Short mmCIF file of C-alpha atoms in Angstrom, two decimals:
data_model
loop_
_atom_site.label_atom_id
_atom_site.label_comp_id
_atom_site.label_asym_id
_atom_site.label_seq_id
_atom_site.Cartn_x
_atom_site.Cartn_y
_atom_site.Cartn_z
CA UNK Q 1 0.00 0.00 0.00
CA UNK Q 2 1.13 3.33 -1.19
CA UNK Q 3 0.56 6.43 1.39
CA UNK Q 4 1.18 10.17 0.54
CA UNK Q 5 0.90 11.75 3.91
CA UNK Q 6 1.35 15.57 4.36
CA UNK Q 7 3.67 17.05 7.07
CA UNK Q 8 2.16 20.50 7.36
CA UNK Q 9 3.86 23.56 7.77
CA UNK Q 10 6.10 22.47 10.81
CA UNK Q 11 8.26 18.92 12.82
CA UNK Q 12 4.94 18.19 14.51
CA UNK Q 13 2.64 19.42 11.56
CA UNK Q 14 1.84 15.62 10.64
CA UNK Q 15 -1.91 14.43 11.88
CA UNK Q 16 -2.13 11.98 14.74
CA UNK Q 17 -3.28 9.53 11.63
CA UNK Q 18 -0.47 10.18 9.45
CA UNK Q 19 1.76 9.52 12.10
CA UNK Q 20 0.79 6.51 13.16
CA UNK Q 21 0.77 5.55 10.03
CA UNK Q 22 4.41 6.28 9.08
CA UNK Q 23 5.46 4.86 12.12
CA UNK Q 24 4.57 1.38 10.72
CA UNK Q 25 5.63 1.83 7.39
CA UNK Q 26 8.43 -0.76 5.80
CA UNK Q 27 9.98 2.43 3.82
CA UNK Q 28 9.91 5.49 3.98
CA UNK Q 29 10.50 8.70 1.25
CA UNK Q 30 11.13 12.91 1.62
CA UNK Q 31 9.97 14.36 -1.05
CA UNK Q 32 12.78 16.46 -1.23
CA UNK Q 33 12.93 18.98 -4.50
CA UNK Q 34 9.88 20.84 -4.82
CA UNK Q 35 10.00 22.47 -1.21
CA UNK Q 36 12.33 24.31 1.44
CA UNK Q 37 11.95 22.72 4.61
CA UNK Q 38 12.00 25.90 7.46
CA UNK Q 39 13.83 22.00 9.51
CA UNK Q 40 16.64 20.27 9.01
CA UNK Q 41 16.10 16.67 7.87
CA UNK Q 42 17.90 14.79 10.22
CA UNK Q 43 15.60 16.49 13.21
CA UNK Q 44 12.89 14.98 11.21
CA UNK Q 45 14.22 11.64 11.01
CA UNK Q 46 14.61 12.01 14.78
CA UNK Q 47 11.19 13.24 15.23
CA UNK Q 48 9.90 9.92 13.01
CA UNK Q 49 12.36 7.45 15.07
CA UNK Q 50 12.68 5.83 11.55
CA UNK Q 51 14.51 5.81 8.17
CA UNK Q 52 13.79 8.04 5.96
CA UNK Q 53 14.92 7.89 2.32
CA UNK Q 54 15.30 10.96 0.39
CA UNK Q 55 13.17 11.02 -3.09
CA UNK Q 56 14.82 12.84 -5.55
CA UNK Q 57 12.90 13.90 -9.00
CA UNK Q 58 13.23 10.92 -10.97
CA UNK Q 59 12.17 8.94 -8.07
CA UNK Q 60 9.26 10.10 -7.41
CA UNK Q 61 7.98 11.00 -10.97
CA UNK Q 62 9.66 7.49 -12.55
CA UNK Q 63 6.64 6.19 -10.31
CA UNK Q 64 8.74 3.18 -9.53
CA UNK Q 65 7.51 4.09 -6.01
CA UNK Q 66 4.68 2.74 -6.53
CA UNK Q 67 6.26 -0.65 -7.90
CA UNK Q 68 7.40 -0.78 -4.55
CA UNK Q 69 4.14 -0.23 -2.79
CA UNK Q 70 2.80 -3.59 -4.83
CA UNK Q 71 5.18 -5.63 -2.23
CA UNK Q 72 5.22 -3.54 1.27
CA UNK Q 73 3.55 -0.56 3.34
CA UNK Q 74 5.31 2.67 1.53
CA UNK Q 75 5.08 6.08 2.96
CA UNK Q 76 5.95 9.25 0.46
CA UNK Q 77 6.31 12.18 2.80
CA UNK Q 78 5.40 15.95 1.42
CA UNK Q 79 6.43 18.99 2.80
CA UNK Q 80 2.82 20.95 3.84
CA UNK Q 81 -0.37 19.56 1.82
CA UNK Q 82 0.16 16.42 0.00
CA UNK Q 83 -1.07 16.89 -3.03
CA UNK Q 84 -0.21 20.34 -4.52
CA UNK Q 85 2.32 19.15 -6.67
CA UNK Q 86 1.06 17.81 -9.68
CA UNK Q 87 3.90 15.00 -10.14
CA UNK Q 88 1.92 13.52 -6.65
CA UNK Q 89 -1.86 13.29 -8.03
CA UNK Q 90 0.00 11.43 -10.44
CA UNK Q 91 1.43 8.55 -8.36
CA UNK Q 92 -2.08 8.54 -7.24
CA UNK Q 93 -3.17 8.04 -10.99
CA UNK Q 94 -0.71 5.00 -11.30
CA UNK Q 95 -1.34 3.68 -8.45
CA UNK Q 96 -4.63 3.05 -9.33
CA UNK Q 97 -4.09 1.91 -13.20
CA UNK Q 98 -1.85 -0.81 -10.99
CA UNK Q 99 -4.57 -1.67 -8.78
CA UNK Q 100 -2.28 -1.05 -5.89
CA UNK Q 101 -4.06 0.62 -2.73
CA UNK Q 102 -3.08 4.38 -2.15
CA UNK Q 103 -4.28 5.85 0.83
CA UNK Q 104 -3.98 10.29 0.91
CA UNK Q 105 -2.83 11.66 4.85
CA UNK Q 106 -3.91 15.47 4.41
CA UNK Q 107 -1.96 18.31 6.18
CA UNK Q 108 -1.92 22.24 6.54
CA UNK Q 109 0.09 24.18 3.76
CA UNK Q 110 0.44 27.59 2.78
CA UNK Q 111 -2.67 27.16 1.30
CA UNK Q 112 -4.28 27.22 4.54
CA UNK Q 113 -1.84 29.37 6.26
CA UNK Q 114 -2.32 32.29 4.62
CA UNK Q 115 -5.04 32.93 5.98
CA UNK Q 116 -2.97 34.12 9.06
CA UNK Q 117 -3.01 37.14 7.05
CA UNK Q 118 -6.56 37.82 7.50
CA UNK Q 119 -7.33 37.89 3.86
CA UNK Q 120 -10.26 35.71 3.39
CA UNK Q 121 -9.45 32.33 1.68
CA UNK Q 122 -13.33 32.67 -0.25
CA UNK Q 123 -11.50 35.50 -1.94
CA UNK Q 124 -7.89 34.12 -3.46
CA UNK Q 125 -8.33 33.53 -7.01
CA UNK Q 126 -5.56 30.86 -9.13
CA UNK Q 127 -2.39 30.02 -7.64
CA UNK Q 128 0.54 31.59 -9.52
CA UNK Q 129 4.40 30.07 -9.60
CA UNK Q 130 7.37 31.82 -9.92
CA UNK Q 131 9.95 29.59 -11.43
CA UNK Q 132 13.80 30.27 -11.59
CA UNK Q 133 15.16 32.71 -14.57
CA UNK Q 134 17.62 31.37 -16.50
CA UNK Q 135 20.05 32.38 -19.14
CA UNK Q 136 17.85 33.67 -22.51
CA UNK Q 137 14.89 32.17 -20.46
CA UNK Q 138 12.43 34.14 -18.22
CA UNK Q 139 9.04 32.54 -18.19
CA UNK Q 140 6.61 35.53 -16.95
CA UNK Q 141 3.78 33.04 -17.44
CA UNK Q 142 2.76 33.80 -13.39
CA UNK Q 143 1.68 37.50 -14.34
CA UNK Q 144 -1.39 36.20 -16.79
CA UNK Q 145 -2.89 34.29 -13.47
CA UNK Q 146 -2.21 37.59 -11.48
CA UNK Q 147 -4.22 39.18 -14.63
CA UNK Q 148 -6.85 36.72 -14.09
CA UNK Q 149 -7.03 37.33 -10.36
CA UNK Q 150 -7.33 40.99 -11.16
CA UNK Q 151 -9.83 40.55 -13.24
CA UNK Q 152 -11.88 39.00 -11.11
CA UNK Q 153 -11.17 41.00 -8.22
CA UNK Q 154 -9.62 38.22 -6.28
CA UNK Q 155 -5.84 37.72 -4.00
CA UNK Q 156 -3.24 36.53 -5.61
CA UNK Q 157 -1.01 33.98 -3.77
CA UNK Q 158 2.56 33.78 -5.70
CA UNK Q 159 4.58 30.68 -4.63
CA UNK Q 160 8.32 30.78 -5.24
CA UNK Q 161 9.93 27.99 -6.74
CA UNK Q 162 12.83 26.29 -5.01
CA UNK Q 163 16.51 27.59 -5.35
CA UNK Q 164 14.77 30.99 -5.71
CA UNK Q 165 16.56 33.74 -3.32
CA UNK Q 166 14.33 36.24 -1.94
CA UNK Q 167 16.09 39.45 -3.52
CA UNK Q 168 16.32 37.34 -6.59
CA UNK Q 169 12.69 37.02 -6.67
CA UNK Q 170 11.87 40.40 -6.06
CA UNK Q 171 13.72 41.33 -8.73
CA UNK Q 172 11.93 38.79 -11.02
CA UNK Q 173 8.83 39.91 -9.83
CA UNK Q 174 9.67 43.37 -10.58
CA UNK Q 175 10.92 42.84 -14.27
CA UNK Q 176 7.41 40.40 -15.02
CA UNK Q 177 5.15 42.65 -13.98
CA UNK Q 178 6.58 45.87 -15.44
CA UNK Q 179 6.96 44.12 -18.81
CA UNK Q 180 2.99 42.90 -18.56
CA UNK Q 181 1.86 46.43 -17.61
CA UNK Q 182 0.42 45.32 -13.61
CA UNK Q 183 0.88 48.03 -11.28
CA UNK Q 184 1.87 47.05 -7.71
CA UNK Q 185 1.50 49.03 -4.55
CA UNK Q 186 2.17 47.72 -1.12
CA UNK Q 187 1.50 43.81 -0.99
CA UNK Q 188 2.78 40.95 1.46
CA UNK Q 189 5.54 38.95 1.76
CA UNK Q 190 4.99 35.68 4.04
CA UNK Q 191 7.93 33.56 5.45
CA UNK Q 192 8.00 30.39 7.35
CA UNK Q 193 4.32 30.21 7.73
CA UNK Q 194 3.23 27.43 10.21
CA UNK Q 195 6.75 27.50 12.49
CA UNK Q 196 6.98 29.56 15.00
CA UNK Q 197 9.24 31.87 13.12
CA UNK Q 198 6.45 33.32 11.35
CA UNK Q 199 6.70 36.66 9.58
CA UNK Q 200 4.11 38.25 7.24
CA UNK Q 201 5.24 42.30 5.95
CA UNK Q 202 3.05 44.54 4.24
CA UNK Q 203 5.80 47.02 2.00
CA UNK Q 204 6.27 47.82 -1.71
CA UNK Q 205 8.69 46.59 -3.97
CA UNK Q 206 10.97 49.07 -3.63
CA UNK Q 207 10.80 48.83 0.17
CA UNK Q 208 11.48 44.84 0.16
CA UNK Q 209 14.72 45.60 -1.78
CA UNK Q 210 16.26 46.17 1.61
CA UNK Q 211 14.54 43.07 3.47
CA UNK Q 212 16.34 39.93 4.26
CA UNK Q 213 13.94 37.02 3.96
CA UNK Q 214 13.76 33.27 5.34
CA UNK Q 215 13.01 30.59 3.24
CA UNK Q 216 10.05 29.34 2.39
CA UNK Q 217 8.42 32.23 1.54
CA UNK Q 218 5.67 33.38 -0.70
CA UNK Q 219 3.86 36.40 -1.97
CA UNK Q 220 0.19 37.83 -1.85
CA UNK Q 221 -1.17 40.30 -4.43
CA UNK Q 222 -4.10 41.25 -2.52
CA UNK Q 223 -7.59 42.05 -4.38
CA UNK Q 224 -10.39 43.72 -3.61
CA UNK Q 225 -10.68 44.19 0.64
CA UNK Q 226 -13.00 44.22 2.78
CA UNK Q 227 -12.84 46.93 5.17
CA UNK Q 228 -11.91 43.93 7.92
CA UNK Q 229 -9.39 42.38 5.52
CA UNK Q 230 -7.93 46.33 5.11
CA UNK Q 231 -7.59 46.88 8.73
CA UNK Q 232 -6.08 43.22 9.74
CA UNK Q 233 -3.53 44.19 6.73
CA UNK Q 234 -2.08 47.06 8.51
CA UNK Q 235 -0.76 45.29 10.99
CA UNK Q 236 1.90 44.15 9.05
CA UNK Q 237 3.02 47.77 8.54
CA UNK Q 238 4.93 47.93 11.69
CA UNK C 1 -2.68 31.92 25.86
CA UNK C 2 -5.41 31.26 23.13
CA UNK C 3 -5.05 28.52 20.92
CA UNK C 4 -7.03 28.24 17.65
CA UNK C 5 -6.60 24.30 16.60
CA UNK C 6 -7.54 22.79 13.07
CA UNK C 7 -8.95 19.59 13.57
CA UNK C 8 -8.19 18.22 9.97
CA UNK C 9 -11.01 15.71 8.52
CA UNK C 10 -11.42 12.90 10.61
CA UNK C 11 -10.66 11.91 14.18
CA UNK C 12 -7.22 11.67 14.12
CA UNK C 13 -6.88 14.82 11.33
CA UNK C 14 -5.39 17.03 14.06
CA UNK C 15 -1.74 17.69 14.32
CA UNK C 16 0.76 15.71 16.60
CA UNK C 17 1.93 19.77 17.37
CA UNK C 18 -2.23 20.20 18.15
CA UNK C 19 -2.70 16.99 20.33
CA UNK C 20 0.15 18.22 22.46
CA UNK C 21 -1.01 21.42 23.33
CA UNK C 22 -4.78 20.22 23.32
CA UNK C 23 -3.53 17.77 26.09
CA UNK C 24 -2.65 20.41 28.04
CA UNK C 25 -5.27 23.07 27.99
CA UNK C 26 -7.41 24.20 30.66
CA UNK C 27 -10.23 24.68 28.79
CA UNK C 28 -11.36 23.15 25.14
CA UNK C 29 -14.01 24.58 23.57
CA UNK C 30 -15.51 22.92 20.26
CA UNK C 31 -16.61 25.37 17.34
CA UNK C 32 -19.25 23.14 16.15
CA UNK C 33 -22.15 25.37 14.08
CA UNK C 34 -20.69 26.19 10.83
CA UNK C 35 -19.47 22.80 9.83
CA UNK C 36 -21.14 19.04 9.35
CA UNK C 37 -19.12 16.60 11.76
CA UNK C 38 -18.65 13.09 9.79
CA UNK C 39 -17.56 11.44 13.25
CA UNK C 40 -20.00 12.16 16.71
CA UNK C 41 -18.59 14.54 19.48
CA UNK C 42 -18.06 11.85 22.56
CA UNK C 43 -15.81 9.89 20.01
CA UNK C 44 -13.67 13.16 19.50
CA UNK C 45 -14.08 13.44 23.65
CA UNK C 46 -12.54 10.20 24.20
CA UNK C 47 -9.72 10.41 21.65
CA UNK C 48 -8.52 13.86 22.83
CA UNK C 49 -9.42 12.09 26.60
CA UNK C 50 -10.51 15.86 28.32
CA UNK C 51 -13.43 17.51 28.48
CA UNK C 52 -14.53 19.35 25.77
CA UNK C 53 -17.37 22.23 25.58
CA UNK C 54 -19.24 23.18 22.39
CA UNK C 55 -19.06 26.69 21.94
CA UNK C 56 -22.10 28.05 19.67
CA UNK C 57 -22.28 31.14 17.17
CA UNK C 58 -23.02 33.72 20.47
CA UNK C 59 -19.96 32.09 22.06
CA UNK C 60 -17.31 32.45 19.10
CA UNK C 61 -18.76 35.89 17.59
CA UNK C 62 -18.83 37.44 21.09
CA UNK C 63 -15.06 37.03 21.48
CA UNK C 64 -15.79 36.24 25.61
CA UNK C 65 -12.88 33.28 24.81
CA UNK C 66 -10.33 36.14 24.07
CA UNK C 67 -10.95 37.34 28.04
CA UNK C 68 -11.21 34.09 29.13
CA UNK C 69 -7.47 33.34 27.16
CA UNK C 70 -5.87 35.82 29.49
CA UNK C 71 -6.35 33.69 32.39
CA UNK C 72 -5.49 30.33 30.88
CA UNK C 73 -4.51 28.74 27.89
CA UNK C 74 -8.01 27.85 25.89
CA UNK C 75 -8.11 25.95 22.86
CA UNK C 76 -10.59 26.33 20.17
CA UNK C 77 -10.73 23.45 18.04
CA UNK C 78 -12.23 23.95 14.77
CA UNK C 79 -12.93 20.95 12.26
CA UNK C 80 -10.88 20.83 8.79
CA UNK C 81 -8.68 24.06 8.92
CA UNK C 82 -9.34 26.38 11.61
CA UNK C 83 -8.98 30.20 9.84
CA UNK C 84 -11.38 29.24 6.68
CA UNK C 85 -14.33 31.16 8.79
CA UNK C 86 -14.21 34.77 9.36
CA UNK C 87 -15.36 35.00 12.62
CA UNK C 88 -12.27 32.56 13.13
CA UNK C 89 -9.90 35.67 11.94
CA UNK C 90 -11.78 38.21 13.91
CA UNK C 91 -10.67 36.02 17.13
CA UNK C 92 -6.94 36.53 15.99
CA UNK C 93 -7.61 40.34 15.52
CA UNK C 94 -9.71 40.66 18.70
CA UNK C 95 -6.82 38.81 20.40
CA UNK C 96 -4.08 40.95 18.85
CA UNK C 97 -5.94 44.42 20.33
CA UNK C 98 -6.43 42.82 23.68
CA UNK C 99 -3.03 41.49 23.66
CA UNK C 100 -3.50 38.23 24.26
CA UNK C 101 -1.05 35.87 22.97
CA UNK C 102 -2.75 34.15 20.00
CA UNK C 103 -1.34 30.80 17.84
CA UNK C 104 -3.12 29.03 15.63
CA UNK C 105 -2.06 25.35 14.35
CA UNK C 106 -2.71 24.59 11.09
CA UNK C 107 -4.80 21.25 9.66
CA UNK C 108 -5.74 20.08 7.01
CA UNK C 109 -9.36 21.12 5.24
CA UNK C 110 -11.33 20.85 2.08
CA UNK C 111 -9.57 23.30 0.34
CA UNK C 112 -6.54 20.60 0.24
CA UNK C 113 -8.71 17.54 -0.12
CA UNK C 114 -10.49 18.57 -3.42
CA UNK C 115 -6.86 17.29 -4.99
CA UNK C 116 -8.39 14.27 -4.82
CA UNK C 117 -10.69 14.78 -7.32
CA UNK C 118 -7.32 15.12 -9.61
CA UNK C 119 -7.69 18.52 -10.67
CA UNK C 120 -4.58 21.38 -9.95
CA UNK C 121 -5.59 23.46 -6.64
CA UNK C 122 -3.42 25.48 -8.80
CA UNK C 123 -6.37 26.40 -11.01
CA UNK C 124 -9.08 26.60 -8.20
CA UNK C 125 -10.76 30.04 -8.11
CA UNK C 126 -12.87 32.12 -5.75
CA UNK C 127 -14.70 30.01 -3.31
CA UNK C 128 -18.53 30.06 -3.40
CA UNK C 129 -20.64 28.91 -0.33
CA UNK C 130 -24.36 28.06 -0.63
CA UNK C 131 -26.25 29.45 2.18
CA UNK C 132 -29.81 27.80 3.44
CA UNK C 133 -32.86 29.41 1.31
CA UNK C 134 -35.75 30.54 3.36
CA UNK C 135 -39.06 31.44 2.12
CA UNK C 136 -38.60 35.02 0.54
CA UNK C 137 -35.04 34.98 0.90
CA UNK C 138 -33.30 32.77 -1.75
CA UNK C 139 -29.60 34.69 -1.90
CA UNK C 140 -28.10 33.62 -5.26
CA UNK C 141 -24.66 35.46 -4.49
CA UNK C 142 -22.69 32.20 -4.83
CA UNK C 143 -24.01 32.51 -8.94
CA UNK C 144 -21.46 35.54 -9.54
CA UNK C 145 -18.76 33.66 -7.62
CA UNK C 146 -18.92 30.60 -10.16
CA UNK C 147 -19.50 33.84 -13.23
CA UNK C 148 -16.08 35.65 -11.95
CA UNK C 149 -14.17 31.97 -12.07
CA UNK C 150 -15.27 31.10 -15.48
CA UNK C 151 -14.20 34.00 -16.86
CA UNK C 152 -11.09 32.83 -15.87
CA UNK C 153 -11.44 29.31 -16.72
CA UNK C 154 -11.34 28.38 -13.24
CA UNK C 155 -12.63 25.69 -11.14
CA UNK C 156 -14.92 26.73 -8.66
CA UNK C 157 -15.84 25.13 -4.90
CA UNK C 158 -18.89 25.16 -3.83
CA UNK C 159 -19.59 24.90 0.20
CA UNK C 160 -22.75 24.01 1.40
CA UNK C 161 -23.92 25.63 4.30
CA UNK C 162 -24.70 23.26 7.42
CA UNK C 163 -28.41 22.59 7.71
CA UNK C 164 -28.70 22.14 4.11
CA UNK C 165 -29.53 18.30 2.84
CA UNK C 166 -27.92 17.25 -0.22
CA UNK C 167 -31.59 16.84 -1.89
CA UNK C 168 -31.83 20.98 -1.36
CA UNK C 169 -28.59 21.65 -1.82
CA UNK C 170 -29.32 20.19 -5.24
CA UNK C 171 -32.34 21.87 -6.08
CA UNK C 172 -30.77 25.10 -5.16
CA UNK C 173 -27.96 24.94 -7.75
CA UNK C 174 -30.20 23.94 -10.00
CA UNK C 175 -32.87 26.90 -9.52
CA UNK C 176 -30.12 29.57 -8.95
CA UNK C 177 -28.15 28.89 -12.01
CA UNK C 178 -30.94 28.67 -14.04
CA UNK C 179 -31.57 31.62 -13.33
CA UNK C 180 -28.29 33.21 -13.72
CA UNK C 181 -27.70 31.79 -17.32
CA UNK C 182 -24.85 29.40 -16.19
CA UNK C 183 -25.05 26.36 -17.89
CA UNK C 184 -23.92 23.35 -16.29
CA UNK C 185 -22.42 19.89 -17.53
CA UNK C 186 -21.16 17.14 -15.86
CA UNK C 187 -19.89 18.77 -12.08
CA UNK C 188 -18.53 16.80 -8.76
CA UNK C 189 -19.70 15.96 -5.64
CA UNK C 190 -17.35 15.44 -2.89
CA UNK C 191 -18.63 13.43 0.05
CA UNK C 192 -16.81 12.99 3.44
CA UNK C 193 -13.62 13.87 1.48
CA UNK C 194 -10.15 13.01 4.20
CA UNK C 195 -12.21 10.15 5.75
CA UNK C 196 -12.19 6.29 5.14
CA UNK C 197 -15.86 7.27 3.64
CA UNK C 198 -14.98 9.78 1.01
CA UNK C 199 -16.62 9.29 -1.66
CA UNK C 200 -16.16 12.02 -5.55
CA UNK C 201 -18.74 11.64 -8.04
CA UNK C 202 -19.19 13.08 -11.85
CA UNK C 203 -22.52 13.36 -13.23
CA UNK C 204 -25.08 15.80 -14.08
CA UNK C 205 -27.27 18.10 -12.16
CA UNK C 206 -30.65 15.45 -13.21
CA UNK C 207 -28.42 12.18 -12.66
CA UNK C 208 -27.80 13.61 -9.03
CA UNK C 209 -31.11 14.01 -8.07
CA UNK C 210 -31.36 10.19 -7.60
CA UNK C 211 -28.70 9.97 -5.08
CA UNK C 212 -27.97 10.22 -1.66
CA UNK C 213 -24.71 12.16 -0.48
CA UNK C 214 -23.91 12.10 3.18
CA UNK C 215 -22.46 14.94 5.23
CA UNK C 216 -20.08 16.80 4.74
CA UNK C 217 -19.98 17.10 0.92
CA UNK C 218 -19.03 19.69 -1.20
CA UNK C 219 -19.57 20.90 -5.33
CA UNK C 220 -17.05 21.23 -7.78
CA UNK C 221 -17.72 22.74 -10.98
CA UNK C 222 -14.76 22.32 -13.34
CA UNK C 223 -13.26 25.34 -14.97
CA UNK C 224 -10.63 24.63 -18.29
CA UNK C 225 -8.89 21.28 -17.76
CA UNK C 226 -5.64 19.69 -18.90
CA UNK C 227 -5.96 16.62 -20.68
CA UNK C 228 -4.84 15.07 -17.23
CA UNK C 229 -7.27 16.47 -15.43
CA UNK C 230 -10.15 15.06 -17.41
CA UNK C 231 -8.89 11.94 -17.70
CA UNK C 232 -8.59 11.54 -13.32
CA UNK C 233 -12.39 12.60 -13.43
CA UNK C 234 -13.38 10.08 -15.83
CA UNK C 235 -12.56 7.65 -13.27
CA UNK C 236 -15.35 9.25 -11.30
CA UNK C 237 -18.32 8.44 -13.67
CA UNK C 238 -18.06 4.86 -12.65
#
């Protein structure tokens, strides 16, 4: 049996379920490349009392993983919500074309943790991702869903792809959405949402040129606010 | 100290960080009016093994647990993910002016186990919820929610208010977007989604009308899919 069991946003963010479950699992995977963990692994490992194998890319979308799960109890752990990745839904797709039993352990992620901003989750619209520039190519395809969102009136939520640095990103962000013609006034940055090193700031761009940032961290484009939503926001001023 | 828990979707949804401090509250209060339990409240009693006291609407919206947090550490534990409500956020801000320390821990929720149904939370847009219809008050609000995302070629969640039966619920949709010009195809239904019992359907609006859906469930009305995406759903026609 195959289990994809989400670790939430912090060590002890696994559910009572998932870690029971885990704990009698024959092996166990990290899925290790999509995410940066605000923990080191090895305090996880600790935490489990187990081995824990890491899963690189071609590991976990080669689906042999689910090979495996045909013989023996096999855990997949994911940083936050399991399932946000789309390389996971489709383990869950193979596992079932193989007839072998997969079994999904939900978790908090940033999906859910935003809302620590007091912006209403009713009111996000798509979820944008901001992948890594490279040389001669700078996909800016995250700027059409902010579009979208705007369109509709709704928050944005920007994730940041991994190996992304935080002034890096601001100064991706800066170059997309001048070249699609978005204005941006002040909007949030979130880090380590879910730990207890927790920080959400409300700035501009221009102001978050002189932050320093801890990984993971995302941004929010807000919408249209409620007078509530306005108010909770400018707490993040100070 | 105030605590505001997520409970995740079934009994043992809550987070080993959650169970902890649970365990060691003085007082544990139970949000229990804005959401459908799928498990009864003496089995959530005896797994978290303290007392627990509902709290109702007058309880939660009158912010008396703030005051009561500055005494002792209180929990409020709120099924699936605990900020989703606003009254939920309005705790954290009513806790903030009073300065009361305030954490919440993070859980799983719906908004995480619709991934199940194999389409991207990526492409997910506003949320709609379905309120109960009353004679001479039929709100249709949720209608321009489902407009706004298909504009966007979004997916849109639908949450039924508690209160409503699935037979309504259906009759609703049906009546409302009739009457908004949105034309509906196949859609989901989610039932019990994060517990042994979950259960996803595809059909249409007239094939649902012969079924019963136990609580909680949810709708889903596809937006633009990938090829992927409609392929996981035809596995739900069966």
């Amino acid at each position: 049996m195959l289990y994809i069991i989400g670790l939430g946003l912090n060590l002890k963010g696994i559910s009572v379920e998932g870690f029971e479950i885990v704990k009698r699992c024959k092996k166990i995977y990290l899925e290790g490349y999509t995410v940066n963990f605000p923990y080191a692994g090895n305090v996880l490992r600790e935490f489990i009392g187990k081995k824990i194998e890491l899963a690189d890319r071609e590991k976990v979308e080669g689906l042999e993983i689910v090979d495996e799960a045909k013989k023996k109890d096999v855990a997949l752990l994911v940083y936050g919500a399991p399932l946000i990745a789309t390389t996971h839904i489709a383990l869950l797709d193979e596992a079932k074309k193989s007839r072998v039993k997969c079994k999904v352990i939900h978790a908090g992620s940033v999906l859910d943790a935003i809302a620590e901003t007091g912006l209403q989750l009713y009111k996000f619209g798509k979820i944008a991702s901001m992948p890594v520039w490279k040389k001669n190519f700078e996909p800016t395809s995250f700027t059409d869903v902010i579009k979208d969102n705007q369109k509709i009136r709704a928050h944005s939520l920007i994730l940041v792809d991994i190996g992304l640095p935080f002034e890096k990103a601001i100064e991706q962000l800066e170059k997309a959405l001048q070249d699609s013609g978005i204005k941006l006034g002040q909007f949030l940055v979130c880090s380590m949402l879910g730990t207890k090193n927790k920080k959400i700031y409300l700035r501009t761009l221009k102001e978050f040129k002189e932050y320093k940032i801890r990984k993971p961290f995302c941004f929010i484009i807000p919408g249209k606010m409620h007078f509530v939503e306005e108010g909770f926001l400018r707490g993040f001023r100070d």
